[in-house]
Each structure stands twice: as C-alpha cells, then as structure tokens.
CSV table of C-alpha atoms in Angstrom, one decimal:
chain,number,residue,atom,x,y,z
A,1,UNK,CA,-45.9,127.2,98.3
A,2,UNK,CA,-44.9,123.5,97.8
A,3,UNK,CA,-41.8,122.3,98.9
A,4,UNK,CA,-38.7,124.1,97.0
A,5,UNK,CA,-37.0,121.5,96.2
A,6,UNK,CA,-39.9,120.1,94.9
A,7,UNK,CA,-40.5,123.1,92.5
A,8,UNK,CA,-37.2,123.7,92.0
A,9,UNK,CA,-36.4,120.1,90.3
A,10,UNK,CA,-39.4,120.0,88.3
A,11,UNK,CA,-38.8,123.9,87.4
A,12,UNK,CA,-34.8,123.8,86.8
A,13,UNK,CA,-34.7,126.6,84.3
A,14,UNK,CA,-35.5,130.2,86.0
A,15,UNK,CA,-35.8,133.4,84.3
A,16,UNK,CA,-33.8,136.2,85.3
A,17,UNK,CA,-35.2,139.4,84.2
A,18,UNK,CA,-33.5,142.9,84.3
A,19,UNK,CA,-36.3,145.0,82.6
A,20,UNK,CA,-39.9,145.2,81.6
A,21,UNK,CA,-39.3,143.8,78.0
A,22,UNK,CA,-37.9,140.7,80.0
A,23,UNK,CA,-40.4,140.7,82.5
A,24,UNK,CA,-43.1,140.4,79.5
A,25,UNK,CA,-41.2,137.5,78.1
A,26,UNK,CA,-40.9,136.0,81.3
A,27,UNK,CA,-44.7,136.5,81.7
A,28,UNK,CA,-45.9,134.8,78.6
A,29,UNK,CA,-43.4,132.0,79.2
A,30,UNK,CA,-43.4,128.2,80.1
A,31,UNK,CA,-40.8,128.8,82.9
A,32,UNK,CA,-42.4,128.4,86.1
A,33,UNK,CA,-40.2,130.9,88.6
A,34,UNK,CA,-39.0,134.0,87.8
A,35,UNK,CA,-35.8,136.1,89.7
A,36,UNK,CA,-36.8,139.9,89.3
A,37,UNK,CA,-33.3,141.4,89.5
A,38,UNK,CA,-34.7,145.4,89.0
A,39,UNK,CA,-37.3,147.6,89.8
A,40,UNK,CA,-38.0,150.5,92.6
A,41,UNK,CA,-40.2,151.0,95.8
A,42,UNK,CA,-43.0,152.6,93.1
A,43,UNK,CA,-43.0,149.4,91.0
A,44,UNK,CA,-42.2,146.5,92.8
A,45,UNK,CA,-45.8,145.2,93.8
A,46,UNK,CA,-46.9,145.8,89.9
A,47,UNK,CA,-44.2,143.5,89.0
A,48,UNK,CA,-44.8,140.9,91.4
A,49,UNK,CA,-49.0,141.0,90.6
A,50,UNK,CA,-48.4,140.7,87.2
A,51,UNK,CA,-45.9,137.3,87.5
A,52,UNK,CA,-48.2,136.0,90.2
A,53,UNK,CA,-51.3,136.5,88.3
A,54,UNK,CA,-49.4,134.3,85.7
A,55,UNK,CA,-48.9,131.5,88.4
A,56,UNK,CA,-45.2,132.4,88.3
A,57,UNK,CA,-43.2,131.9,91.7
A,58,UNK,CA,-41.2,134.8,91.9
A,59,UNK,CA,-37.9,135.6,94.1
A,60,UNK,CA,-37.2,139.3,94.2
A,61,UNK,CA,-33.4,140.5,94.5
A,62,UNK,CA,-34.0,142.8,96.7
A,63,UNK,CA,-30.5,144.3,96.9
A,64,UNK,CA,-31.5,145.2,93.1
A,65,UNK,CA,-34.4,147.1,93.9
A,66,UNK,CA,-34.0,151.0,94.0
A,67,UNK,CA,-35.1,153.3,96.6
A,68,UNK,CA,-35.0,150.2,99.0
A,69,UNK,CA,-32.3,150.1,102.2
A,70,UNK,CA,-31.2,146.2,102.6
A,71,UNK,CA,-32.2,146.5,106.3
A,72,UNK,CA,-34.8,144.9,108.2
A,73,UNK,CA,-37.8,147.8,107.3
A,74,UNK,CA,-36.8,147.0,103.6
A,75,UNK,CA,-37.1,143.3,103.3
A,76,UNK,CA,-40.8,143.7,105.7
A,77,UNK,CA,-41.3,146.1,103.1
A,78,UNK,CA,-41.0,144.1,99.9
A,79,UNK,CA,-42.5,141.1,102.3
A,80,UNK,CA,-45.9,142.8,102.7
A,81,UNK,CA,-46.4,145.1,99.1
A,82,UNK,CA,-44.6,142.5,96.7
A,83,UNK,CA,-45.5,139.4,97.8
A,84,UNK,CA,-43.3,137.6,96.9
A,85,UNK,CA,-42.3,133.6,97.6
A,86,UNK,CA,-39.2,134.5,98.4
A,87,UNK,CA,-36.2,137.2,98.6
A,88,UNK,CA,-32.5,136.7,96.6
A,89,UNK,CA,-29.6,138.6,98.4
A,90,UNK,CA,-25.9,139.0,98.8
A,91,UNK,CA,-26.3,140.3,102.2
A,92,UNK,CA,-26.2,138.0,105.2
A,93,UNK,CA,-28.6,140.5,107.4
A,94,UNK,CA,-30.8,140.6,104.9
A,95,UNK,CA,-30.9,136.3,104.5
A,96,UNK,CA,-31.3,136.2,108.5
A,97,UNK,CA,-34.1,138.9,108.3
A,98,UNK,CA,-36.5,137.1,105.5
A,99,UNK,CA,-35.3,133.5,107.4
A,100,UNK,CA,-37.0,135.4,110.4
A,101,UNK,CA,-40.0,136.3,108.3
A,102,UNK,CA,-40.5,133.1,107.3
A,103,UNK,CA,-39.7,134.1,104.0
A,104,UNK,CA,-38.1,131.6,101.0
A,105,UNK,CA,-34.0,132.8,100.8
A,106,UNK,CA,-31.4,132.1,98.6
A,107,UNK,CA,-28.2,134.0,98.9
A,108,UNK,CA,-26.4,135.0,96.0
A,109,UNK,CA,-22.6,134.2,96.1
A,110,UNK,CA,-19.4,135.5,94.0
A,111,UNK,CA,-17.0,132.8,93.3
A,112,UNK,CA,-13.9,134.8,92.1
A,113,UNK,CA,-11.3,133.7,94.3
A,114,UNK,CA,-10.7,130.8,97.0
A,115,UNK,CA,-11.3,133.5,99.7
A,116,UNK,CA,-14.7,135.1,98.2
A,117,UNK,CA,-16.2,130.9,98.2
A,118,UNK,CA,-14.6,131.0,101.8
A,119,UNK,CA,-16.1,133.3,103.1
A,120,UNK,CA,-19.4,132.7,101.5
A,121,UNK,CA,-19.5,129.0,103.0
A,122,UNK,CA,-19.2,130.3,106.2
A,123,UNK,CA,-21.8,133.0,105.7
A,124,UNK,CA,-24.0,130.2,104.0
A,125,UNK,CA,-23.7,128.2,107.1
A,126,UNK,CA,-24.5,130.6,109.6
A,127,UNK,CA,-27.4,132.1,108.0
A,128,UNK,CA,-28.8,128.8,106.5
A,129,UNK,CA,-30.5,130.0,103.4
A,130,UNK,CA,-33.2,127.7,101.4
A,131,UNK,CA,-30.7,128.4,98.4
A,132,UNK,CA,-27.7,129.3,97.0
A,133,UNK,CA,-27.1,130.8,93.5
A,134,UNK,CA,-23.3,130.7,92.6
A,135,UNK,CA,-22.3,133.0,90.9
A,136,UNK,CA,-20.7,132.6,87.6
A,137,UNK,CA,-23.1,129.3,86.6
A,138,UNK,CA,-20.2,128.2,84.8
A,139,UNK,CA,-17.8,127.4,87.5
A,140,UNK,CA,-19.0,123.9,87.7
A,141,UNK,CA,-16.1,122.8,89.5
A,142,UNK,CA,-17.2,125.6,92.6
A,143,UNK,CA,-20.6,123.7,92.2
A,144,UNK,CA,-19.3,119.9,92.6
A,145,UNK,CA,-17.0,121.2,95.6
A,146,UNK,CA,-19.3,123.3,97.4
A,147,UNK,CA,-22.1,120.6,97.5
A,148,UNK,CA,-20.0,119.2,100.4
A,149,UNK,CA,-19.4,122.4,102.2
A,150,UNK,CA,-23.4,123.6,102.4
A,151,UNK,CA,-26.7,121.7,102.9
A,152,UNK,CA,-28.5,124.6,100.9
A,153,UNK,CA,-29.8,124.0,98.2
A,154,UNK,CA,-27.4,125.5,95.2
A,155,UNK,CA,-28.6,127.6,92.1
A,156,UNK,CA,-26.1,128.1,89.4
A,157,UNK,CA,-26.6,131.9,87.8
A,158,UNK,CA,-24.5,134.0,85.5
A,159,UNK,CA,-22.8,133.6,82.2
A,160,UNK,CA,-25.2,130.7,81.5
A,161,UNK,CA,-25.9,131.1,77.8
A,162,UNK,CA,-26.2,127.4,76.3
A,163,UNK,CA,-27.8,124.2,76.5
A,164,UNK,CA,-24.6,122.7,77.5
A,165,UNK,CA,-23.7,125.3,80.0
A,166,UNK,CA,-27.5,124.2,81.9
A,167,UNK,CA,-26.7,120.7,81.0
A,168,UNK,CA,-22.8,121.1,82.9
A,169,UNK,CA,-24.4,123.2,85.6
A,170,UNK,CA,-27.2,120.1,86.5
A,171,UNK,CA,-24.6,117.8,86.2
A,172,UNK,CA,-22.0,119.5,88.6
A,173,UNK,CA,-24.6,119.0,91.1
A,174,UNK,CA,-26.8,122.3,90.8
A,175,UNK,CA,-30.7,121.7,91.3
A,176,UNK,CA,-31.6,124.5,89.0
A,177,UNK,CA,-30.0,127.3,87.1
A,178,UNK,CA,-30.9,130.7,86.5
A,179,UNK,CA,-30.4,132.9,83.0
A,180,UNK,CA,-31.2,136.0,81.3
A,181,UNK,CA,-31.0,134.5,78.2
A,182,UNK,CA,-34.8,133.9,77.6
A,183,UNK,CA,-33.9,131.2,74.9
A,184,UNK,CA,-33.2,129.1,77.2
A,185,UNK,CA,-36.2,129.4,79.4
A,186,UNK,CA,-37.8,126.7,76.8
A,187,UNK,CA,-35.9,123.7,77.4
C-alpha cells in the first residue's frame, strides 16, 4: 500500500458502512477506502474480498466485529483471514498489537469532555497510531487543537452529514473525513 497520507489526501472522503446494503453502495462507489464498522468472525474475509476485489482499501473496526475478543489472537485473526490494510480501534492494546503486526492503525477517539481528549492524547502518544478519527467530525475546534498535541494523522468521523460539515472538518485541519452518509461519498 502506498503511503497513507498519500491515499488519504487524494481519497479524503471514506465510506463508513454499518451493513450489507452499505457495503454494496460502498462497492459500486467512487470512494477509494472504505471503514467496515460490522460484521462477525463467519463474514469478515467475504466482506473484505468483495471491497478488495473492487480496489477499495479497507480499514476494519475490529472492536465492531462480533464473535471477535479485542486481544492479540483477534486482531492476528482479522490480520490473516480479512486482509485488510489496516485495523480501526478504540482500544490502546489492540493499536499497539496491529502497530506490532505491521498493520495500518488509526485509533478512534470520543471527544465529549476535556478529560475524554485528555486522555486520548496521551493514549495517542504512547501507542503512535498511523491515524486518528475524532470522534464527533463536527468538533472542528477538537480538530484545530489537537493537531498540536499528536503527530498522527487525524480523521474526522461522526455526525458528518453535509458538504459544509467535510468542507469545516478539511479546514480545521483534518486530512480526511469519514461518513455513513453515502451522498457524500461523491464529492
């Protein structure tokens, strides 16, 4: 895989899809990298073929992913059957594990309060993922800030559901932004 920042600046809009009618949408869209934020030990390698076959580069959440444990045997797990470019968790164990893999890892911080973005520098600093997706997309000012806190790479996800919320979110400082709302996987 090229370089992700690379991918990720010429790629800013990802699709995030819960389900296999999103997942087909995804498929049969322009939008280079898909987040799979579902799915089940059974499933997961179908899901990653099919958006691979498409040329998609796909980051699996795998704290998302049913009948999985977010330990070490889980993430080697989705590692070796899904293939995927890369992992997406909330868990700091699970970051260092797929760093150690050599996987692609963006962690996935809540920015509700001053001590939730606390804590989620320091966990972003000592586990020094590729990325970070903030979580909501639409705290631009958490975005702007945090940009001086991290040298990861910073994703903004959730609650992005206009042109102007991915035009805010580029603008605070985010490379790329991530959304369900499959409308905006065309711009």
């Amino acid at each position: 895989m090229n370089n992700l920042r690379e991918i990720l600046v010429q790629n800013p809009i990802i699709a995030a899809v819960r389900d296999d009618a999103e997942l087909r949408e995804a498929i049969e869209s322009d939008v280079a990298v898909v987040f799979v934020l579902y799915g089940n030990i059974l499933n997961i390698s179908e899901i990653c073929r099919g958006l691979k076959e498409k040329g998609k580069i796909v980051f699996v959440h795998v704290d998302l992913i049913e009948g999985l444990r977010g330990d070490s045997s889980g993430i080697k797990y989705i590692k070796e059957m899904g293939r995927p470019d890369g992992i997406i968790s909330t868990k700091s164990s699970n970051i260092k594990y797929g760093n150690h893999l050599g996987m692609i890892t963006i962690q996935r911080i809540f920015a509700v309060d001053s001590l939730s973005l606390k804590t989620g520098i320091k966990n972003i600093n000592e586990n020094s993922p590729n990325a970070v997706e903030v979580m909501p997309g639409v705290a631009y000012n958490i975005i702007e800030g945090l940009q001086n806190e991290i040298s990861s790479y910073i994703i903004a996800g959730g609650l992005i559901k206009s042109k102007k919320d991915v035009i805010n979110a580029l603008s605070a400082g985010a490379i790329a932004i991530s959304t369900t709302a499959a409308n905006l996987w065309k711009l």
